[in-house]
């Protein structure tokens, strides 16, 4: 929710340098003992690829094409962090109906909006000075002239120049991962939580764990903290959030309606979590029900049908790339054990999850109506053995789980009035002990929010 919206509805959904935390994450020693085995909830890779060479255009962008061998020498269950982790040099401009992303280190840009997608385009002449990236690229006869500060929450501008048309001037907020705090003094009050979480992470000897937390309420100045925020385990069903956002983005663009129907056949049916597998097919299922079941029941049939409906992996990875979320990739369908055996795997990180959740909340990637629908689906989540189980009954949350034999996650929003917070708890290693680690992290955040400082939520 944009800042002007936050004061209007405290009950409705409406991040600073990590240098201060580097000592903390460096001090956390983790023992990685990951397991492998058959699929459980959503089934059993490669990391994102490198940026385009100067003068080349690539589509749809980083990590778009699954395949290739995983980097050798890393611990099982956790993919190595990509070479260029998200930094202030990687920013994207949010404007109504689209995004314009800039990688000032790799000198590439991407325009992705309702009216088209350039793919990742090299701009060797990009100018980077005084914390601002600027330049102009031409793709398919359309020119994109941009000026994008490399500081989150700043205002950037983009001019789209088409033949025989008046130029279109677009402005919007710049998004980085993390976003800087709106109030650094208030944000500093969140830092003690990172120490508490680091102790939980250090105690989880069987489960490499990572956690990222972002204040959404302003109570802590919209500060973001992380312990092992770049940890990159298998995404499991958390990847379904990006599938949903890409669908809702198309709804916002007027390209599809949630009332539209999709033919689901017996060939689409897979096991694991979900409800559709128990119905009779073929039948036509609305996009609304597919989207709802995708989150509410973590439905694997709905996930695979929507991947096909959206056009495969590439559009979802294009969404991921446009937000410069370098640790995340969709590389296989749910319950596709053959793909997993080929090394095709879905990955994400706590930082990338909170980057997505924050953008959704702030209205920077979806309209308010689609944002509220998505969070509503997350509030209906029926798999409640982690975050909700760790909190007192009745605490309002909206979340999405992820489970594999060697991964356990829960991510989402604490919707405590006046202390709304985005959280991502991700673990690798044995699922049972991972579940308990997630619950401990979830309770640690809750206890801090309700007992930390003024304005605590009272049960």
Coordinates of C-alpha atoms in Angstrom, one line a residue:
X1 CA 0.0 0.0 0.0
X2 CA 1.4 3.4 -0.8
X3 CA 2.2 5.7 2.1
X4 CA -0.9 7.8 1.4
X5 CA -3.1 4.7 1.8
X6 CA -1.7 3.5 5.0
X7 CA -3.4 5.9 7.3
X8 CA -6.8 5.3 5.6
X9 CA -7.1 1.7 6.7
X10 CA -5.0 0.1 9.4
X11 CA -6.6 -3.3 8.9
X12 CA -6.0 -3.5 5.2
X13 CA -2.8 -4.1 3.5
X14 CA -1.9 -0.5 2.2
X15 CA 14.8 -1.6 4.4
X16 CA 18.1 -0.2 4.9
X17 CA 21.7 -1.2 4.1
X18 CA 22.6 -4.6 5.5
X19 CA 26.1 -3.4 6.4
X20 CA 25.1 -3.1 10.0
X21 CA 24.0 -6.8 10.0
X22 CA 27.0 -8.3 8.1
X23 CA 28.8 -9.1 11.3
X24 CA 25.7 -10.9 12.5
X25 CA 25.2 -13.2 9.5
X26 CA 28.9 -13.9 9.2
X27 CA 29.0 -15.1 12.8
X28 CA 26.2 -17.7 12.3
X29 CA 27.8 -21.1 11.6
X30 CA 25.4 -23.6 10.0
X31 CA 25.7 -27.3 9.5
X32 CA 24.0 -28.5 6.4
X33 CA 22.5 -31.9 6.5
X34 CA 19.9 -32.1 3.6
X35 CA 17.9 -35.1 2.7
X36 CA 16.6 -36.3 -0.7
X37 CA 13.7 -38.5 -1.5
X38 CA 10.3 -38.7 -3.2
X39 CA 8.0 -35.7 -3.4
X40 CA 5.7 -34.8 -0.6
X41 CA 3.6 -31.7 -0.8
X42 CA 4.6 -30.3 -4.2
X43 CA 7.3 -32.5 -5.6
X44 CA 11.0 -32.6 -6.0
X45 CA 18.8 -26.4 -10.6
X46 CA 19.9 -24.0 -12.1
X47 CA 20.4 -20.5 -10.8
X48 CA 19.7 -17.4 -12.8
X49 CA 21.9 -16.8 -15.8
X50 CA 24.3 -14.0 -16.4
X51 CA 23.4 -10.6 -17.8
X52 CA 23.3 -10.0 -21.5
X53 CA 26.5 -9.1 -23.3
X54 CA 26.7 -5.5 -24.5
X55 CA 24.7 -5.1 -27.8
X56 CA 22.6 -8.2 -27.2
X57 CA 18.9 -8.6 -26.3
X58 CA 17.8 -11.6 -24.4
X59 CA 14.2 -12.7 -23.7
X60 CA 12.7 -13.2 -21.3
X61 CA 15.7 -12.6 -19.0
X62 CA 17.7 -13.9 -16.1
X63 CA 17.0 -17.5 -15.2
X64 CA 14.3 -17.8 -17.9
X65 CA 15.4 -21.1 -19.3
X66 CA 15.8 -24.1 -17.0
X67 CA 18.6 -26.5 -17.6
X68 CA 22.3 -26.8 -17.1
X69 CA 24.3 -28.4 -14.3
X70 CA 24.2 -27.0 -10.8
X71 CA 27.4 -25.5 -9.6
X72 CA 29.6 -28.1 -8.0
X73 CA 30.9 -28.0 -4.5
X74 CA 27.9 -26.5 -2.7
X75 CA 26.0 -28.0 0.2
X76 CA 23.0 -30.2 -0.8
X77 CA 19.6 -28.6 -0.7
X78 CA 20.9 -25.1 -1.0
X79 CA 21.8 -23.6 -4.3
X80 CA 24.8 -21.2 -4.3
X81 CA 23.9 -17.5 -4.3
X82 CA 24.2 -16.0 -7.8
X83 CA 27.3 -14.1 -8.5
X84 CA 25.7 -10.7 -8.3
X85 CA 23.4 -10.6 -5.3
X86 CA 20.8 -7.8 -5.3
X87 CA 22.4 -4.5 -4.6
X88 CA 21.6 -0.8 -4.8
X89 CA 22.8 -1.0 -8.4
X90 CA 19.8 -3.1 -9.3
X91 CA 16.6 -1.1 -9.2
X92 CA 13.3 -1.0 -10.9
X93 CA 10.8 1.8 -11.6
X94 CA 7.2 1.1 -10.7
X95 CA 4.6 3.0 -12.8
X96 CA 0.9 2.2 -13.5
X97 CA 0.6 -0.9 -15.5
X98 CA 4.3 -1.9 -15.6
X99 CA 7.9 -1.8 -14.5
X100 CA 11.2 -0.6 -15.9
X101 CA 14.2 -2.4 -14.4
X102 CA 17.8 -1.3 -14.4
X103 CA 21.0 -3.2 -13.7
X104 CA 23.6 -0.5 -13.7
X105 CA 26.4 -3.0 -13.0
X106 CA 25.5 -5.1 -16.0
X107 CA 24.3 -2.2 -18.1
X108 CA 21.0 -3.8 -19.0
X109 CA 17.4 -2.7 -18.8
X110 CA 13.9 -4.2 -19.2
X111 CA 10.5 -2.7 -19.9
X112 CA 7.6 -4.9 -19.0
X113 CA 4.1 -3.5 -19.0
X114 CA 0.6 -4.1 -20.2
X115 CA 1.6 -3.1 -23.8
X116 CA 4.6 -5.3 -24.1
X117 CA 7.9 -6.7 -22.9
X118 CA 11.3 -5.8 -24.4
X119 CA 13.1 -8.7 -22.7
X120 CA 16.5 -7.9 -21.0
X121 CA 18.3 -5.4 -23.2
X122 CA 21.9 -4.4 -23.1
X123 CA 22.6 -0.6 -22.9
X124 CA 26.4 -0.3 -23.2
X125 CA 26.0 3.5 -23.2
X126 CA 24.2 3.7 -19.9
X127 CA 25.4 6.6 -17.9
X128 CA 25.7 6.1 -14.1
X129 CA 26.6 9.3 -12.2
X130 CA 25.6 10.7 -8.8
X131 CA 23.6 7.6 -8.0
X132 CA 21.4 7.9 -11.1
X133 CA 21.3 5.5 -14.1
X134 CA 20.2 7.2 -17.4
X135 CA 20.1 6.3 -21.0
X136 CA 18.0 5.4 -24.0
X137 CA 17.5 2.1 -25.8
X138 CA 15.4 1.3 -28.9
X139 CA 13.6 -2.1 -29.3
X140 CA 11.3 -2.9 -32.2
X141 CA 11.1 0.8 -33.3
X142 CA 10.1 2.0 -29.8
X143 CA 12.6 4.0 -27.8
X144 CA 12.8 4.1 -24.0
X145 CA 14.5 7.1 -22.5
X146 CA 15.0 6.7 -18.7
X147 CA 16.4 8.4 -15.6
X148 CA 16.3 6.0 -12.7
X149 CA 17.9 6.9 -9.3
X150 CA 19.5 3.9 -7.7
X151 CA 18.0 4.7 -4.3
X152 CA 14.7 3.1 -3.3
X153 CA 11.6 5.3 -2.7
X154 CA 13.1 8.0 -5.0
X155 CA 11.2 9.1 -8.1
X156 CA 12.3 8.0 -11.5
X157 CA 11.1 8.8 -15.0
X158 CA 10.7 7.0 -18.3
X159 CA 9.7 8.4 -21.7
X160 CA 8.3 5.9 -24.2
X161 CA 8.7 7.1 -27.8
X162 CA 6.8 5.3 -30.5
X163 CA 6.7 6.1 -34.2
X164 CA 3.8 8.3 -35.2
X165 CA 2.7 8.8 -31.6
X166 CA 3.2 11.4 -29.0
X167 CA 5.8 10.4 -26.4
X168 CA 4.4 8.9 -23.2
X169 CA 5.9 10.2 -20.0
X170 CA 5.8 7.9 -17.0
X171 CA 7.0 8.5 -13.5
X172 CA 7.0 6.3 -10.4
X173 CA 8.7 5.1 -7.3
X174 CA 12.1 3.4 -7.5
X175 CA 12.1 -0.1 -5.8
X176 CA 15.3 -1.7 -4.5
X177 CA 15.9 -4.8 -2.5
X178 CA 15.8 -3.9 0.3
X179 CA 14.0 -0.6 0.2
X180 CA 15.6 2.0 2.5
X181 CA 13.7 2.9 5.7
X182 CA 11.4 5.9 5.7
X183 CA 12.6 6.7 9.2
X184 CA 16.1 5.4 10.1
X185 CA 15.8 6.3 13.8
X186 CA 12.6 4.3 14.1
X187 CA 14.1 1.6 11.9
X188 CA 17.0 1.1 14.3
X189 CA 14.6 -0.1 16.9
X190 CA 14.0 -3.2 14.8
X191 CA 17.7 -4.2 14.8
X192 CA 17.6 -6.1 18.1
X193 CA 15.2 -8.6 16.5
X194 CA 18.0 -9.7 14.1
X195 CA 20.1 -10.8 17.1
X196 CA 17.2 -12.8 18.4
X197 CA 16.6 -14.5 15.1
X198 CA 20.3 -15.1 14.6
X199 CA 20.3 -17.2 17.8
X200 CA 17.4 -19.3 16.5
X201 CA 19.2 -19.8 13.1
X202 CA 22.4 -20.8 14.9
X203 CA 20.5 -23.4 17.0
X204 CA 19.1 -25.1 13.9
X205 CA 22.1 -27.3 13.4
X206 CA 20.2 -29.7 11.0
X207 CA 18.6 -26.9 9.0
X208 CA 20.3 -24.1 7.2
X209 CA 17.8 -21.3 7.7
X210 CA 17.3 -17.8 6.5
X211 CA 14.8 -15.1 7.5
X212 CA 13.9 -11.7 6.2
X213 CA 11.5 -9.3 8.0
X214 CA 10.2 -6.0 6.7
X215 CA 8.1 -3.5 8.7
X216 CA 5.1 -2.4 6.6
X217 CA 3.3 -0.3 9.2
X218 CA 5.8 2.5 9.6
X219 CA 6.1 1.7 13.3
X220 CA 9.8 0.7 12.7
X221 CA 10.2 3.2 9.8
X222 CA 9.6 0.5 7.2
X223 CA 12.9 -1.1 8.1
X224 CA 14.0 -4.4 6.7
X225 CA 16.3 -6.8 8.5
X226 CA 17.7 -10.2 7.5
X227 CA 19.7 -13.2 8.9
X228 CA 21.0 -15.2 6.0
X229 CA 18.6 -13.4 3.7
X230 CA 20.4 -14.7 0.6
X231 CA 20.0 -18.3 1.6
X232 CA 18.8 -20.1 -1.6
X233 CA 16.9 -23.3 -0.8
X234 CA 14.4 -25.1 -3.1
X235 CA 11.4 -22.9 -3.3
X236 CA 8.8 -25.7 -2.9
X237 CA 5.2 -24.2 -3.0
X238 CA 6.4 -20.7 -2.2
X239 CA 7.0 -20.3 -6.0
X240 CA 3.2 -20.4 -6.4
X241 CA 3.2 -16.7 -5.2
X242 CA 4.9 -15.6 -8.4
X243 CA 2.5 -17.6 -10.5
X244 CA -0.4 -15.9 -8.8
X245 CA 1.1 -12.4 -9.2
X246 CA 1.7 -12.9 -12.9
X247 CA -1.9 -14.0 -13.4
X248 CA -3.2 -11.0 -11.4
X249 CA -0.9 -8.7 -13.3
X250 CA -2.7 -9.8 -16.5
X251 CA -6.0 -9.2 -14.9
X252 CA -4.9 -5.7 -14.0
X253 CA -3.9 -5.1 -17.6
X254 CA -7.4 -6.2 -18.8
X255 CA -5.9 -9.1 -20.7
X256 CA -7.8 -11.8 -18.9
X257 CA -10.7 -12.1 -16.5
X258 CA -10.9 -14.3 -13.4
X259 CA -14.3 -15.4 -14.7
X260 CA -12.6 -17.0 -17.7
X261 CA -12.6 -20.8 -17.8
X262 CA -9.8 -23.2 -18.4
X263 CA -10.3 -26.8 -19.5
X264 CA -8.7 -29.1 -17.0
X265 CA -8.2 -32.7 -18.2
X266 CA -7.3 -36.0 -16.5
X267 CA -3.7 -35.5 -17.9
X268 CA -3.4 -32.4 -15.7
X269 CA -4.0 -34.3 -12.4
X270 CA -1.1 -34.7 -10.1
X271 CA -1.0 -35.6 -6.4
X272 CA 0.5 -33.9 -3.4
X273 CA -1.4 -31.0 -1.8
X274 CA -4.6 -29.7 -3.2
X275 CA -8.3 -30.4 -3.8
X276 CA -8.7 -30.4 -7.6
X277 CA -7.2 -33.9 -7.8
X278 CA -10.3 -35.3 -6.1
X279 CA -12.7 -33.9 -8.7
X280 CA -13.9 -35.4 -12.0
X281 CA -12.3 -34.3 -15.2
X282 CA -12.4 -33.0 -17.9
X283 CA -14.2 -29.9 -16.6
X284 CA -13.8 -26.2 -17.1
X285 CA -12.5 -24.4 -14.0
X286 CA -12.5 -20.6 -13.7
X287 CA -9.3 -18.7 -13.3
X288 CA -10.6 -17.4 -10.0
X289 CA -11.0 -20.9 -8.5
X290 CA -7.6 -21.9 -9.9
X291 CA -6.0 -18.8 -8.3
X292 CA -7.8 -19.3 -5.0
X293 CA -7.0 -23.1 -4.7
X294 CA -3.4 -22.3 -5.7
X295 CA -2.9 -20.6 -2.4
X296 CA -5.7 -21.8 -0.1
X297 CA -4.9 -25.5 -0.6
X298 CA -1.5 -25.1 -2.2
X299 CA -3.1 -26.9 -5.1
X300 CA -0.6 -28.6 -7.4
X301 CA -3.1 -29.2 -10.2
X302 CA -4.0 -25.5 -10.2
X303 CA -0.3 -24.5 -10.3
X304 CA 0.5 -26.7 -13.3
X305 CA -2.6 -25.6 -15.2
X306 CA -1.8 -22.0 -14.6
X307 CA 1.8 -22.4 -15.7
X308 CA 0.5 -23.8 -19.0
X309 CA -2.2 -21.1 -19.2
X310 CA 0.3 -18.3 -18.7
X311 CA 2.6 -19.7 -21.4
X312 CA 5.1 -21.8 -19.5
X313 CA 7.9 -20.9 -17.3
X314 CA 9.2 -17.9 -19.3
X315 CA 6.4 -15.4 -18.4
X316 CA 6.8 -16.1 -14.7
X317 CA 10.5 -15.8 -14.9
X318 CA 10.0 -12.6 -16.9
X319 CA 8.1 -11.2 -13.9
X320 CA 10.9 -12.3 -11.6
X321 CA 13.5 -10.7 -13.8
X322 CA 11.6 -7.5 -14.1
X323 CA 11.8 -7.1 -10.3
X324 CA 15.5 -8.1 -10.4
X325 CA 15.0 -11.0 -8.0
X326 CA 18.1 -12.9 -8.9
X327 CA 17.8 -15.8 -6.5
X328 CA 14.4 -17.0 -7.7
X329 CA 13.5 -19.2 -10.7
X330 CA 10.6 -21.4 -11.9
X331 CA 12.2 -24.3 -13.7
X332 CA 9.9 -27.2 -13.2
X333 CA 6.2 -28.0 -12.7
X334 CA 4.8 -29.4 -9.4
X335 CA 5.5 -33.1 -8.8
X336 CA 7.7 -33.3 -11.9
X337 CA 10.2 -35.7 -10.4
X338 CA 11.8 -36.4 -13.8
X339 CA 12.7 -32.7 -14.2
X340 CA 14.0 -32.6 -10.7
X341 CA 16.3 -35.6 -11.5
X342 CA 17.6 -33.6 -14.5
X343 CA 18.6 -30.8 -12.1
X344 CA 15.7 -28.6 -13.0
X345 CA 14.6 -27.0 -9.8
X346 CA 12.7 -24.0 -8.4
X347 CA 14.7 -21.8 -6.0
X348 CA 14.2 -18.6 -4.0
X349 CA 15.5 -16.7 -1.0
X350 CA 14.1 -14.9 2.0
X351 CA 15.2 -11.5 0.5
X352 CA 13.4 -12.3 -2.8
X353 CA 10.2 -13.4 -1.1
X354 CA 10.0 -10.2 0.9
X355 CA 10.9 -8.2 -2.2
X356 CA 7.8 -9.6 -3.8
X357 CA 5.6 -9.3 -0.7
X358 CA 6.6 -5.7 -0.2
X359 CA 5.9 -4.8 -3.8
X360 CA 2.5 -6.4 -3.6
X361 CA 1.7 -4.6 -0.3
X362 CA 2.9 -1.2 -1.6
X363 CA 0.8 -1.4 -4.8
X364 CA 4.0 -1.4 -6.9
X365 CA 3.3 -4.5 -9.0
X366 CA -0.5 -5.1 -8.6
X367 CA -3.5 -2.8 -8.3
X368 CA -5.0 -2.4 -4.8
X369 CA -7.9 -4.7 -5.9
X370 CA -5.6 -7.5 -7.0
X371 CA -3.4 -7.0 -4.0
X372 CA -6.3 -7.4 -1.6
X373 CA -7.5 -10.5 -3.5
X374 CA -4.1 -12.1 -3.2
X375 CA -3.8 -11.3 0.5
X376 CA -7.3 -12.6 0.9
X377 CA -6.4 -15.9 -0.6
X378 CA -3.3 -16.1 1.7
X379 CA -5.6 -15.4 4.7
X380 CA -7.6 -18.5 3.7
X381 CA -4.5 -20.8 3.8
X382 CA -5.5 -24.2 5.1
X383 CA -2.0 -25.5 5.8
X384 CA -1.5 -23.9 9.2
X385 CA 1.1 -26.0 11.0
X386 CA 3.9 -23.4 11.0
X387 CA 3.3 -19.6 11.4
X388 CA -0.3 -19.8 12.7
X389 CA 0.6 -22.8 15.0
X390 CA 3.4 -20.7 16.5
X391 CA 1.2 -17.7 17.4
X392 CA -1.6 -17.3 19.9
X393 CA -5.0 -18.2 18.4
X394 CA -6.7 -15.4 16.5
X395 CA -3.6 -13.5 15.5
X396 CA -4.3 -12.3 11.9
X397 CA -1.9 -13.7 9.3
X398 CA -1.9 -14.2 5.6
X399 CA 0.7 -16.8 4.5
X400 CA 2.0 -19.4 2.0
X401 CA 3.8 -22.6 3.0
X402 CA 6.3 -24.7 1.1
X403 CA 7.3 -28.3 1.9
X404 CA 9.7 -30.9 0.5
X405 CA 11.6 -33.7 2.1
X406 CA 14.6 -31.3 2.3
X407 CA 12.8 -27.9 2.7
X408 CA 10.3 -26.3 5.0
X409 CA 9.1 -22.7 4.5
X410 CA 6.4 -20.3 5.6
X411 CA 6.1 -16.7 4.3
X412 CA 3.6 -14.0 4.3
X413 CA 2.2 -11.1 6.4
X414 CA 1.5 -10.6 10.1
X415 CA -1.6 -8.4 9.9
X416 CA -1.5 -7.2 13.5
X417 CA -3.1 -3.7 13.4
X418 CA -0.4 -1.1 13.7
X419 CA 2.4 -3.7 13.3
X420 CA 1.8 -5.1 9.9
X421 CA 5.0 -7.0 8.8
X422 CA 6.2 -9.1 5.9
X423 CA 8.1 -12.2 6.8
X424 CA 9.9 -15.0 5.0
X425 CA 11.1 -18.0 7.0
X426 CA 13.0 -20.5 4.7
X427 CA 14.9 -23.6 5.6
X428 CA 16.8 -26.5 4.0
X429 CA 17.4 -29.9 5.5
X430 CA 15.0 -32.4 7.1
X431 CA 11.4 -31.2 6.9
X432 CA 10.4 -32.1 10.4
X433 CA 13.1 -30.2 12.1
X434 CA 12.7 -27.4 9.5
X435 CA 9.1 -27.1 10.6
X436 CA 10.1 -26.5 14.2
X437 CA 12.8 -24.0 13.1
X438 CA 10.2 -22.0 11.1
X439 CA 7.8 -22.0 14.2
X440 CA 10.6 -20.7 16.4
X441 CA 11.5 -17.9 14.0
X442 CA 7.8 -17.1 13.6
X443 CA 7.2 -16.8 17.3
X444 CA 10.4 -14.8 17.8
X445 CA 9.1 -12.2 15.4
X446 CA 5.7 -12.1 17.0
X447 CA 7.0 -11.8 20.5
X448 CA 9.2 -8.9 19.5
X449 CA 6.3 -7.1 17.7
X450 CA 3.9 -7.4 20.7
X451 CA 6.4 -6.7 23.5
X452 CA 9.1 -4.7 21.9
X453 CA 8.1 -1.0 22.2
X454 CA 5.1 1.3 22.3
X455 CA 2.0 0.5 20.4
X456 CA 2.2 -3.3 21.2
X457 CA -0.7 -5.4 20.0
X458 CA -2.8 -6.7 22.9
X459 CA -4.6 -10.0 22.6

